[in-house]
C-alpha cells in the first residue's frame, strides 16, 4: 500500500516538539492566570452560519467545510447540481465548518452564555484553528492561537494589563521585544485634519517607507495617491515624527489640535504610557503611527510585538474593538484583546536556543534490565522513586546493553541505573551520569536526593 | 438574525468546566510522565485514505469528511453525479476527514516517524476525536481521548505498568475502582477445547447473564446458540468460575490443560497478578472471563475499569494488540495500550464531588476600585502580589460596590481588598474573606503570607 501521509499544511508533533510547545503554552497560561483570566474552549466545528461572512469574501473561501452526514445530496437543488454551482452546492451540502479563528467563536460563546457570564469577562483560549491557505514556510493550515480578551469594559486599565501580560510573558521567555503601539483614533484624526478619511492606509504605507526611500520619495508617493499638496504639507510633522514617545505625543497634540477624535487617541495613548511606566513594564514601548493592523476592526489601541534579536514578523498583536457580538444580535459589547503567535515564538526560542533545560525534561532515570532477578530488585526501587514524584522507568526486557543505552540516549535520559549481582548484594545502585559518564555506587535515598 | 447555536453533539466549556477538565487531564498527564511516557500530537485532519476501512463499514459512515478546497467538483465523475451516488461522490469531493480515534493516527505516526523513534516507544496523546454518531446523554460528536501505548515490546512488564498507571490515576482522583482483566488467549483456549471458535462472543454474553438468570437459563441460551451438549458440559466450571483470582486461575489451568494457547493466556494473567501484587497496586483486580471488548483487535491482555461507587459504564479500557502498523506497510509492531474516558471521569468526579478545592482555584484576590487615587495605590500592591505569583486583579473601573462584589462572587474569588482614604493613610489594606465575611486590616506582607 502507499506510504501514509498527512494533509498538506498540517504537522505531527514529536515528544521533543511537544515539550517545547507545552513550555510555551504553559508559560502563557500561567501569566494569563496571574492576571485573573479564565480559560474557555469551544468546539472545533461551528455552524457555517456562524462563520460565513465574518472574514470577508477571501476568508469564506478559506473555511474548511464539513460534508453533512448521511445523504448530503438530500437538500441539493437540481439546477445547482446541473450547473455545478460550487458555492451554492457547498452551502447546501455542508452546514458545519472548522473554526477559522478564536474571535468569532468567542463572540458566539459570549452571546450564548451571556446569562452565566459576569462582565467584565476576562477570558483566554488556546486552541487550534484551520485555514485552507496556501501552505508555505511558517504558515500552516492547522495552527494554534493563544488569545486573551477583556469584554464588557471600556477602561483603559485593560489595555495596560494586556501590555503587562505581554511584558511578563516575553520576560519569562527571555526574548527581548519592542511593543509597538498606535491608536486608531489618532489615524482617524490625521485623516480628518487633512480631509481624506479614505487615505489612511495609503498614508501609513507611505510613511512606513521613510527610512528606506527618504522624505522626497514619500511625499511623491503621497502625491501619486491623489493626496493634495496642502494635505501633504500638513502631514510633514507626522511623517518626520521622531524622538521619545513623549516628544511624539507633544507633536501629535499640536498637529491634531483641531481633531477631537485625534486628541482623544493621543490622550488614551498617554494614559497607557503613564500607567505602564508606573507599573515598571520592562519591554521597550514604541509609539508607531505606521502600525495599521486590523483597521476595519480596531477602534482604539493597536498593539504589535517585534522580537529584537531575530528577523521575524510580528509575534503578538491585538487592539481594542467595538461591538464584538453585534453580528449575533447582542449590541454594546466592546473589548480589547491580544493574541500570541505560538508558532513564531517557537521559531524564535529555537533560533536563540532559549528553552530552559528543565522544560525539556523527560524520564530522569532508566533502570537497565539485566534479567528476572535484577528486574525484581529494580522494580521495588523504581516504585520508591515514583512515590517521590521522580519520572523513572525500567527497560521492559533484558535486551542487549547497547540497545538499552541507545534507548536512554535517544530519549535524553540523564541518569541510568546499573544493578547486577554485586549491587543487589550490597543493596546499592550503580548510578551512571549520562552527561559526564561518571559512575557512583549510591543508596536509594541518595538517588532520590540527587534526582529530586 | 437567528440566535447562534453550535453543532449538535458538540460543547462549549465554561471557565469552571475547563478548570475541572484541566484537573483531569493534568492528573493523567502527570502520571503518564511519572512512568516515562512522552506526549505526541497529530493533526485534527487526516487523509481519508488513512482513515477509511479502519473502523468497519459503520465507522466509515461516522467519519466527518471535509470538502476539498476550491472546485470540489473538478474530479467528480458525471455518471456518479447524475446517479447521486453519495459514497462515490464523497470519495471524489473529499480527501480529508476528522480523526475518529487516536489509534489509527498513532499507527500512521509510528510509520512516518519510524526512523526518529527509539523502540519501545511509550507515547501518550490527549486530543479530541470526532464521530458523526447520534448524540445522546454522555455521547458526543466531539470528545477527548487520553491514550497511552507502549509499542515495540512484547514484555508483560508493560501490562503491569499500565495497571499501575490506572491504579495511580484513580487513587489520585480518589475514585474507588475495580480493574477487570481478561486475556484473549484464554477465550481462544475455551473456544478451542469445546471446538467452537466462532462462538466466543455467544459464550461470554451468556455467561455474563449468570447472576441475573441463573445457570439453567444460561445453559438454555448456549443450547439455543447451537453449542453442543458436550461443549456445554465442558463449559460448566467456566460458567460457575468463582472465588479469588488465584482460585479462578487454578480452575482455568485445569479446564484448559489441553489448550496451549489457553494455558499461555492463564500464565500471562498470573504473571500480571504476581507483579501487580508485588508492586502494591491498591485497586481491586478482578479476573473476569465475560470481559470481551475489542475481540477483533486485542490478542492478549484485556482491561476494563469500573467505578465502584457510581452507576456508570466502563471509565477506562485497553489491551494488547498485534500488528498495529501492518495496514500501513510496517509489519511486526505489537503493543499494549489504555485509554481513560475523560468525559465519564468528569461525570464521576461531579457526582461524588471529588474535585479538590484548589483544582478549581481562580483569582485569589480582587481589589475593589473606588476611583483614580485608590486605583493607583491598589495597582502598586497588585504588582507586588503578582510578583509573588498570586493570581489577583483589580476591577477595571469604579463601578457600584454591588456590581464589583457581584463580580467577585460569581468568579468565586475568595478574598476582596477594600482600600479607601483611611487605608491609604495607614498604608494598610482592609481584607475581606468572602467565605466568612470577616474583615481585617493587614499589611501587604501579611496579605502575601495569607494568600500564598
CSV table of N, CA and C in Angstrom, one decimal, chain A residues 69-170:
chain,number,residue,atom,x,y,z
A,69,UNK,N,-23.5,14.7,7.3
A,69,UNK,CA,-23.5,13.2,7.4
A,69,UNK,C,-24.7,12.6,6.7
A,70,UNK,N,-24.7,11.4,6.3
A,70,UNK,CA,-25.8,10.7,5.6
A,70,UNK,C,-25.9,11.2,4.2
A,71,UNK,N,-27.1,11.4,3.8
A,71,UNK,CA,-27.4,11.8,2.4
A,71,UNK,C,-27.2,13.3,2.2
A,72,UNK,N,-26.0,13.6,1.8
A,72,UNK,CA,-25.6,15.1,1.8
A,72,UNK,C,-26.2,15.7,0.5
A,73,UNK,N,-26.8,14.9,-0.4
A,73,UNK,CA,-27.4,15.5,-1.6
A,73,UNK,C,-28.9,15.7,-1.4
A,74,UNK,N,-29.4,15.3,-0.2
A,74,UNK,CA,-30.8,15.4,0.0
A,74,UNK,C,-31.5,16.7,-0.3
A,75,UNK,N,-30.8,17.8,0.2
A,75,UNK,CA,-31.5,19.1,0.1
A,75,UNK,C,-30.8,19.9,-1.1
A,76,UNK,N,-30.1,19.2,-2.0
A,76,UNK,CA,-29.4,19.9,-3.0
A,76,UNK,C,-30.4,20.3,-4.2
A,77,UNK,N,-30.3,21.5,-4.6
A,77,UNK,CA,-31.1,22.0,-5.7
A,77,UNK,C,-30.6,21.4,-7.1
A,78,UNK,N,-31.5,20.8,-7.8
A,78,UNK,CA,-31.1,20.0,-9.1
A,78,UNK,C,-30.4,21.0,-10.1
A,79,UNK,N,-30.9,22.2,-10.2
A,79,UNK,CA,-30.3,23.1,-11.2
A,79,UNK,C,-28.9,23.4,-10.8
A,80,UNK,N,-28.7,23.7,-9.5
A,80,UNK,CA,-27.3,24.0,-9.0
A,80,UNK,C,-26.4,22.8,-9.3
A,81,UNK,N,-26.9,21.6,-9.1
A,81,UNK,CA,-26.1,20.4,-9.4
A,81,UNK,C,-25.8,20.3,-10.9
A,82,UNK,N,-26.8,20.6,-11.7
A,82,UNK,CA,-26.6,20.5,-13.1
A,82,UNK,C,-25.5,21.6,-13.5
A,83,UNK,N,-25.7,22.8,-13.0
A,83,UNK,CA,-24.8,23.8,-13.4
A,83,UNK,C,-23.4,23.8,-12.6
A,84,UNK,N,-23.3,22.8,-11.8
A,84,UNK,CA,-22.1,22.7,-10.9
A,84,UNK,C,-21.7,24.1,-10.3
A,85,UNK,N,-22.7,24.7,-9.7
A,85,UNK,CA,-22.6,25.9,-8.9
A,85,UNK,C,-22.0,25.6,-7.6
A,86,UNK,N,-20.6,25.6,-7.5
A,86,UNK,CA,-20.0,25.1,-6.3
A,86,UNK,C,-20.3,25.9,-5.0
A,87,UNK,N,-20.4,27.2,-5.2
A,87,UNK,CA,-20.7,28.0,-3.9
A,87,UNK,C,-22.1,27.6,-3.4
A,88,UNK,N,-23.1,27.6,-4.2
A,88,UNK,CA,-24.4,27.2,-3.8
A,88,UNK,C,-24.5,25.8,-3.3
A,89,UNK,N,-23.8,24.9,-4.0
A,89,UNK,CA,-23.8,23.5,-3.6
A,89,UNK,C,-23.1,23.3,-2.3
A,90,UNK,N,-22.0,23.9,-2.1
A,90,UNK,CA,-21.3,23.8,-0.8
A,90,UNK,C,-22.2,24.2,0.4
A,91,UNK,N,-23.0,25.3,0.1
A,91,UNK,CA,-23.9,25.7,1.2
A,91,UNK,C,-25.0,24.7,1.5
A,92,UNK,N,-25.4,24.0,0.4
A,92,UNK,CA,-26.5,23.0,0.6
A,92,UNK,C,-26.0,21.7,1.1
A,93,UNK,N,-24.7,21.4,0.9
A,93,UNK,CA,-24.2,20.1,1.3
A,93,UNK,C,-23.5,20.1,2.7
A,94,UNK,N,-23.2,21.3,3.1
A,94,UNK,CA,-22.4,21.5,4.3
A,94,UNK,C,-23.0,22.5,5.2
A,95,UNK,N,-23.3,22.1,6.5
A,95,UNK,CA,-23.8,23.1,7.4
A,95,UNK,C,-22.8,23.4,8.5
A,96,UNK,N,-21.7,22.7,8.5
A,96,UNK,CA,-20.6,23.0,9.5
A,96,UNK,C,-19.3,23.3,8.9
A,97,UNK,N,-18.4,24.0,9.6
A,97,UNK,CA,-17.1,24.2,9.2
A,97,UNK,C,-16.1,24.2,10.3
A,98,UNK,N,-14.8,24.1,10.1
A,98,UNK,CA,-13.8,24.2,11.1
A,98,UNK,C,-13.6,25.7,11.5
A,99,UNK,N,-13.4,26.0,12.8
A,99,UNK,CA,-13.2,27.4,13.2
A,99,UNK,C,-12.0,28.0,12.5
A,100,UNK,N,-12.1,29.2,12.2
A,100,UNK,CA,-11.1,29.9,11.4
A,100,UNK,C,-10.2,30.8,12.3
A,101,UNK,N,-10.8,31.2,13.4
A,101,UNK,CA,-10.0,32.0,14.4
A,101,UNK,C,-10.7,31.7,15.7
A,102,UNK,N,-10.3,32.4,16.8
A,102,UNK,CA,-10.9,32.2,18.1
A,102,UNK,C,-11.8,33.3,18.4
A,103,UNK,N,-11.9,34.4,17.6
A,103,UNK,CA,-12.6,35.6,17.9
A,103,UNK,C,-14.1,35.4,17.7
A,104,UNK,N,-14.5,34.9,16.5
A,104,UNK,CA,-15.9,34.6,16.2
A,104,UNK,C,-16.5,33.6,17.1
A,105,UNK,N,-15.8,32.4,17.3
A,105,UNK,CA,-16.4,31.5,18.3
A,105,UNK,C,-16.5,32.1,19.7
A,106,UNK,N,-15.6,33.0,20.1
A,106,UNK,CA,-15.7,33.7,21.4
A,106,UNK,C,-16.9,34.6,21.4
A,107,UNK,N,-17.1,35.4,20.3
A,107,UNK,CA,-18.3,36.2,20.3
A,107,UNK,C,-19.6,35.4,20.4
A,108,UNK,N,-19.6,34.3,19.7
A,108,UNK,CA,-20.8,33.4,19.7
A,108,UNK,C,-20.9,32.8,21.1
A,109,UNK,N,-19.8,32.5,21.8
A,109,UNK,CA,-19.9,32.0,23.2
A,109,UNK,C,-20.5,33.0,24.1
A,110,UNK,N,-20.0,34.3,24.0
A,110,UNK,CA,-20.5,35.3,24.9
A,110,UNK,C,-22.0,35.5,24.7
A,111,UNK,N,-22.5,35.4,23.5
A,111,UNK,CA,-23.9,35.6,23.2
A,111,UNK,C,-24.7,34.4,23.8
A,112,UNK,N,-24.2,33.2,23.6
A,112,UNK,CA,-24.9,32.0,24.1
A,112,UNK,C,-24.9,31.9,25.6
A,113,UNK,N,-23.8,32.4,26.2
A,113,UNK,CA,-23.6,32.2,27.7
A,113,UNK,C,-23.8,33.5,28.4
A,114,UNK,N,-24.4,34.5,27.8
A,114,UNK,CA,-24.5,35.9,28.4
A,114,UNK,C,-25.0,35.8,29.8
A,115,UNK,N,-26.0,34.9,30.1
A,115,UNK,CA,-26.6,34.9,31.5
A,115,UNK,C,-25.7,34.3,32.5
A,116,UNK,N,-24.7,33.5,32.1
A,116,UNK,CA,-23.8,32.9,33.1
A,116,UNK,C,-22.5,33.7,33.3
A,117,UNK,N,-22.3,34.6,32.3
A,117,UNK,CA,-21.0,35.4,32.4
A,117,UNK,C,-21.2,36.6,33.3
A,118,UNK,N,-20.2,36.9,34.1
A,118,UNK,CA,-20.3,38.2,34.8
A,118,UNK,C,-19.2,39.1,34.1
A,119,UNK,N,-19.7,40.3,33.7
A,119,UNK,CA,-18.8,41.2,33.0
A,119,UNK,C,-18.1,42.1,33.9
A,120,UNK,N,-16.9,42.7,33.7
A,120,UNK,CA,-16.1,42.4,32.5
A,120,UNK,C,-15.7,40.9,32.5
A,121,UNK,N,-15.7,40.3,31.3
A,121,UNK,CA,-15.3,38.9,31.2
A,121,UNK,C,-13.9,38.8,30.7
A,122,UNK,N,-13.0,38.3,31.5
A,122,UNK,CA,-11.6,38.1,31.1
A,122,UNK,C,-11.4,36.7,30.7
A,123,UNK,N,-11.4,36.4,29.4
A,123,UNK,CA,-11.2,35.0,29.0
A,123,UNK,C,-10.0,34.8,28.2
A,124,UNK,N,-9.4,33.6,28.4
A,124,UNK,CA,-8.4,33.2,27.4
A,124,UNK,C,-8.7,31.9,26.8
A,125,UNK,N,-8.1,31.6,25.6
A,125,UNK,CA,-8.5,30.5,24.8
A,125,UNK,C,-7.2,30.1,24.0
A,126,UNK,N,-6.8,28.8,24.1
A,126,UNK,CA,-5.6,28.3,23.4
A,126,UNK,C,-6.1,27.1,22.7
A,127,UNK,N,-6.3,27.2,21.4
A,127,UNK,CA,-6.8,26.1,20.6
A,127,UNK,C,-6.4,26.2,19.2
A,128,UNK,N,-6.4,25.1,18.4
A,128,UNK,CA,-6.0,25.2,17.0
A,128,UNK,C,-7.1,25.9,16.2
A,129,UNK,N,-6.8,26.5,15.1
A,129,UNK,CA,-7.7,27.0,14.1
A,129,UNK,C,-7.2,26.5,12.7
A,130,UNK,N,-8.1,26.5,11.7
A,130,UNK,CA,-7.8,25.9,10.4
A,130,UNK,C,-8.2,26.8,9.3
A,131,UNK,N,-7.2,27.0,8.4
A,131,UNK,CA,-7.5,27.8,7.2
A,131,UNK,C,-6.9,27.1,6.0
A,132,UNK,N,-7.7,27.1,4.9
A,132,UNK,CA,-7.3,26.5,3.7
A,132,UNK,C,-6.4,27.4,2.8
A,133,UNK,N,-5.5,28.0,3.5
A,133,UNK,CA,-4.5,28.9,2.9
A,133,UNK,C,-3.5,28.1,2.1
A,134,UNK,N,-2.8,28.7,1.2
A,134,UNK,CA,-1.7,28.0,0.5
A,134,UNK,C,-0.6,27.8,1.6
A,135,UNK,N,-0.2,26.6,1.9
A,135,UNK,CA,0.9,26.4,2.9
A,135,UNK,C,2.2,26.9,2.4
A,136,UNK,N,3.0,27.5,3.3
A,136,UNK,CA,4.3,28.0,3.0
A,136,UNK,C,5.1,28.0,4.3
A,137,UNK,N,6.4,28.3,4.1
A,137,UNK,CA,7.3,28.3,5.3
A,137,UNK,C,6.6,29.1,6.5
A,138,UNK,N,6.4,28.5,7.6
A,138,UNK,CA,5.9,29.2,8.7
A,138,UNK,C,4.4,29.5,8.6
A,139,UNK,N,3.7,29.1,7.6
A,139,UNK,CA,2.3,29.2,7.5
A,139,UNK,C,1.6,27.9,7.3
A,140,UNK,N,0.7,27.5,8.2
A,140,UNK,CA,0.2,26.2,8.3
A,140,UNK,C,-1.4,26.3,8.1
A,141,UNK,N,-1.9,25.1,7.8
A,141,UNK,CA,-3.4,25.0,7.6
A,141,UNK,C,-4.0,24.7,9.0
A,142,UNK,N,-3.3,24.2,9.9
A,142,UNK,CA,-3.7,24.0,11.3
A,142,UNK,C,-2.7,24.7,12.2
A,143,UNK,N,-3.1,25.6,12.9
A,143,UNK,CA,-2.1,26.3,13.8
A,143,UNK,C,-2.9,26.8,15.1
A,144,UNK,N,-2.1,27.0,16.1
A,144,UNK,CA,-2.7,27.4,17.4
A,144,UNK,C,-2.8,28.9,17.6
A,145,UNK,N,-3.9,29.4,18.1
A,145,UNK,CA,-3.9,30.7,18.6
A,145,UNK,C,-4.0,30.7,20.1
A,146,UNK,N,-3.5,31.8,20.7
A,146,UNK,CA,-3.5,31.9,22.2
A,146,UNK,C,-4.0,33.3,22.5
A,147,UNK,N,-5.3,33.4,22.6
A,147,UNK,CA,-6.0,34.7,22.7
A,147,UNK,C,-6.4,35.0,24.1
A,148,UNK,N,-6.3,36.3,24.5
A,148,UNK,CA,-6.9,36.8,25.8
A,148,UNK,C,-7.6,38.0,25.4
A,149,UNK,N,-8.8,38.2,25.9
A,149,UNK,CA,-9.7,39.3,25.7
A,149,UNK,C,-10.4,39.7,27.0
A,150,UNK,N,-10.6,41.0,27.2
A,150,UNK,CA,-11.5,41.5,28.2
A,150,UNK,C,-12.6,42.2,27.5
A,151,UNK,N,-13.9,41.7,27.7
A,151,UNK,CA,-15.0,42.3,27.1
A,151,UNK,C,-16.0,42.8,28.1
A,152,UNK,N,-16.7,43.9,27.7
A,152,UNK,CA,-17.7,44.5,28.7
A,152,UNK,C,-17.0,45.5,29.6
A,153,UNK,N,-15.9,46.1,29.2
A,153,UNK,CA,-15.3,47.2,30.0
A,153,UNK,C,-14.6,48.1,29.0
A,154,UNK,N,-14.8,49.4,29.2
A,154,UNK,CA,-14.2,50.4,28.3
A,154,UNK,C,-12.9,50.9,29.0
A,155,UNK,N,-12.6,50.5,30.2
A,155,UNK,CA,-11.5,51.1,31.0
A,155,UNK,C,-10.2,50.8,30.3
A,156,UNK,N,-9.3,51.8,30.2
A,156,UNK,CA,-8.0,51.7,29.6
A,156,UNK,C,-7.1,50.9,30.5
A,157,UNK,N,-7.5,50.6,31.7
A,157,UNK,CA,-6.7,49.7,32.6
A,157,UNK,C,-6.5,48.4,31.9
A,158,UNK,N,-7.5,47.9,31.2
A,158,UNK,CA,-7.4,46.7,30.5
A,158,UNK,C,-6.3,46.6,29.4
A,159,UNK,N,-6.1,47.8,28.7
A,159,UNK,CA,-5.0,47.9,27.8
A,159,UNK,C,-3.7,47.8,28.5
A,160,UNK,N,-3.6,48.4,29.7
A,160,UNK,CA,-2.4,48.4,30.5
A,160,UNK,C,-2.1,47.0,30.9
A,161,UNK,N,-3.1,46.3,31.4
A,161,UNK,CA,-2.9,44.9,31.8
A,161,UNK,C,-2.4,44.0,30.7
A,162,UNK,N,-3.0,44.2,29.5
A,162,UNK,CA,-2.6,43.3,28.4
A,162,UNK,C,-1.1,43.6,28.1
A,163,UNK,N,-0.7,44.9,28.2
A,163,UNK,CA,0.7,45.2,27.9
A,163,UNK,C,1.6,44.6,29.0
A,164,UNK,N,1.1,44.6,30.2
A,164,UNK,CA,1.9,44.0,31.3
A,164,UNK,C,2.0,42.5,31.1
A,165,UNK,N,0.9,41.9,30.6
A,165,UNK,CA,1.0,40.4,30.3
A,165,UNK,C,2.0,40.1,29.2
A,166,UNK,N,2.0,40.9,28.1
A,166,UNK,CA,2.9,40.8,27.0
A,166,UNK,C,4.4,40.9,27.6
A,167,UNK,N,4.6,41.9,28.4
A,167,UNK,CA,5.9,42.2,29.0
A,167,UNK,C,6.3,41.0,29.9
A,168,UNK,N,5.4,40.5,30.7
A,168,UNK,CA,5.7,39.4,31.6
A,168,UNK,C,6.0,38.1,30.8
A,169,UNK,N,5.2,37.8,29.8
A,169,UNK,CA,5.4,36.6,29.0
A,169,UNK,C,6.8,36.6,28.4
A,170,UNK,N,7.1,37.7,27.7
A,170,UNK,CA,8.4,37.7,26.9
A,170,UNK,C,9.6,37.8,27.9
